[in-house]
Amino acid sequence: MDGGRLFDPNKPKPTKEDAYAYVRAVRDHFHNDRKKYEDFLAIMKDFKTRKISRNDCIRAVLELLNGDRDLISGFNAFLPFWMEIMEIN
């Protein structure tokens, strides 16, 4: 246990640089749809300010990413292993 939460000891903890790189990847992916990128940032802000729960954040991001495997995989890097988004069709 790490701080009362379960984590996979083999999963590296993401850094701030990882977070910035992921946000850039989302921005680049949605370069033709600025609103989706802004929606993503709003979801992250709402989570950070505790306006939404972690589960609501995950659901909103999953819906926004619309099955994009690369972006979902990148998002999983920031989740505890037991909350990772599984492969979707």
PDB file of N, CA and C in Angstrom, residues 26-35 37:
ATOM      1  N   VAL A  26      -3.085  15.513 -26.601  1.00  0.00           N
ATOM      2  CA  VAL A  26      -4.532  15.732 -26.741  1.00  0.00           C
ATOM      3  C   VAL A  26      -4.779  16.962 -27.613  1.00  0.00           C
ATOM      4  N   ARG A  27      -4.041  18.036 -27.349  1.00  0.00           N
ATOM      5  CA  ARG A  27      -4.188  19.263 -28.153  1.00  0.00           C
ATOM      6  C   ARG A  27      -3.905  18.974 -29.633  1.00  0.00           C
ATOM      7  N   ASP A  28      -2.823  18.255 -29.888  1.00  0.00           N
ATOM      8  CA  ASP A  28      -2.466  17.949 -31.273  1.00  0.00           C
ATOM      9  C   ASP A  28      -3.516  17.060 -31.941  1.00  0.00           C
ATOM     10  N   HIS A  29      -4.044  16.114 -31.185  1.00  0.00           N
ATOM     11  CA  HIS A  29      -5.063  15.216 -31.731  1.00  0.00           C
ATOM     12  C   HIS A  29      -6.320  15.987 -32.129  1.00  0.00           C
ATOM     13  N   PHE A  30      -6.687  16.951 -31.317  1.00  0.00           N
ATOM     14  CA  PHE A  30      -7.900  17.730 -31.571  1.00  0.00           C
ATOM     15  C   PHE A  30      -7.594  19.069 -32.245  1.00  0.00           C
ATOM     16  N   HIS A  31      -6.508  19.141 -33.015  1.00  0.00           N
ATOM     17  CA  HIS A  31      -6.114  20.418 -33.624  1.00  0.00           C
ATOM     18  C   HIS A  31      -7.195  20.994 -34.544  1.00  0.00           C
ATOM     19  N   ASN A  32      -8.056  20.152 -35.083  1.00  0.00           N
ATOM     20  CA  ASN A  32      -9.150  20.641 -35.937  1.00  0.00           C
ATOM     21  C   ASN A  32     -10.453  20.830 -35.174  1.00  0.00           C
ATOM     22  N   ASP A  33     -10.431  20.552 -33.880  1.00  0.00           N
ATOM     23  CA  ASP A  33     -11.649  20.656 -33.065  1.00  0.00           C
ATOM     24  C   ASP A  33     -11.289  21.275 -31.715  1.00  0.00           C
ATOM     25  N   ARG A  34     -11.078  22.564 -31.731  1.00  0.00           N
ATOM     26  CA  ARG A  34     -10.640  23.303 -30.534  1.00  0.00           C
ATOM     27  C   ARG A  34     -11.582  23.086 -29.346  1.00  0.00           C
ATOM     28  N   LYS A  35     -12.882  22.958 -29.613  1.00  0.00           N
ATOM     29  CA  LYS A  35     -13.856  22.789 -28.535  1.00  0.00           C
ATOM     30  C   LYS A  35     -13.594  21.513 -27.742  1.00  0.00           C
ATOM     31  N   TYR A  37     -10.736  20.007 -27.307  1.00  0.00           N
ATOM     32  CA  TYR A  37      -9.544  20.242 -26.489  1.00  0.00           C
ATOM     33  C   TYR A  37      -9.907  21.094 -25.277  1.00  0.00           C
TER      34      TYR A  37
END
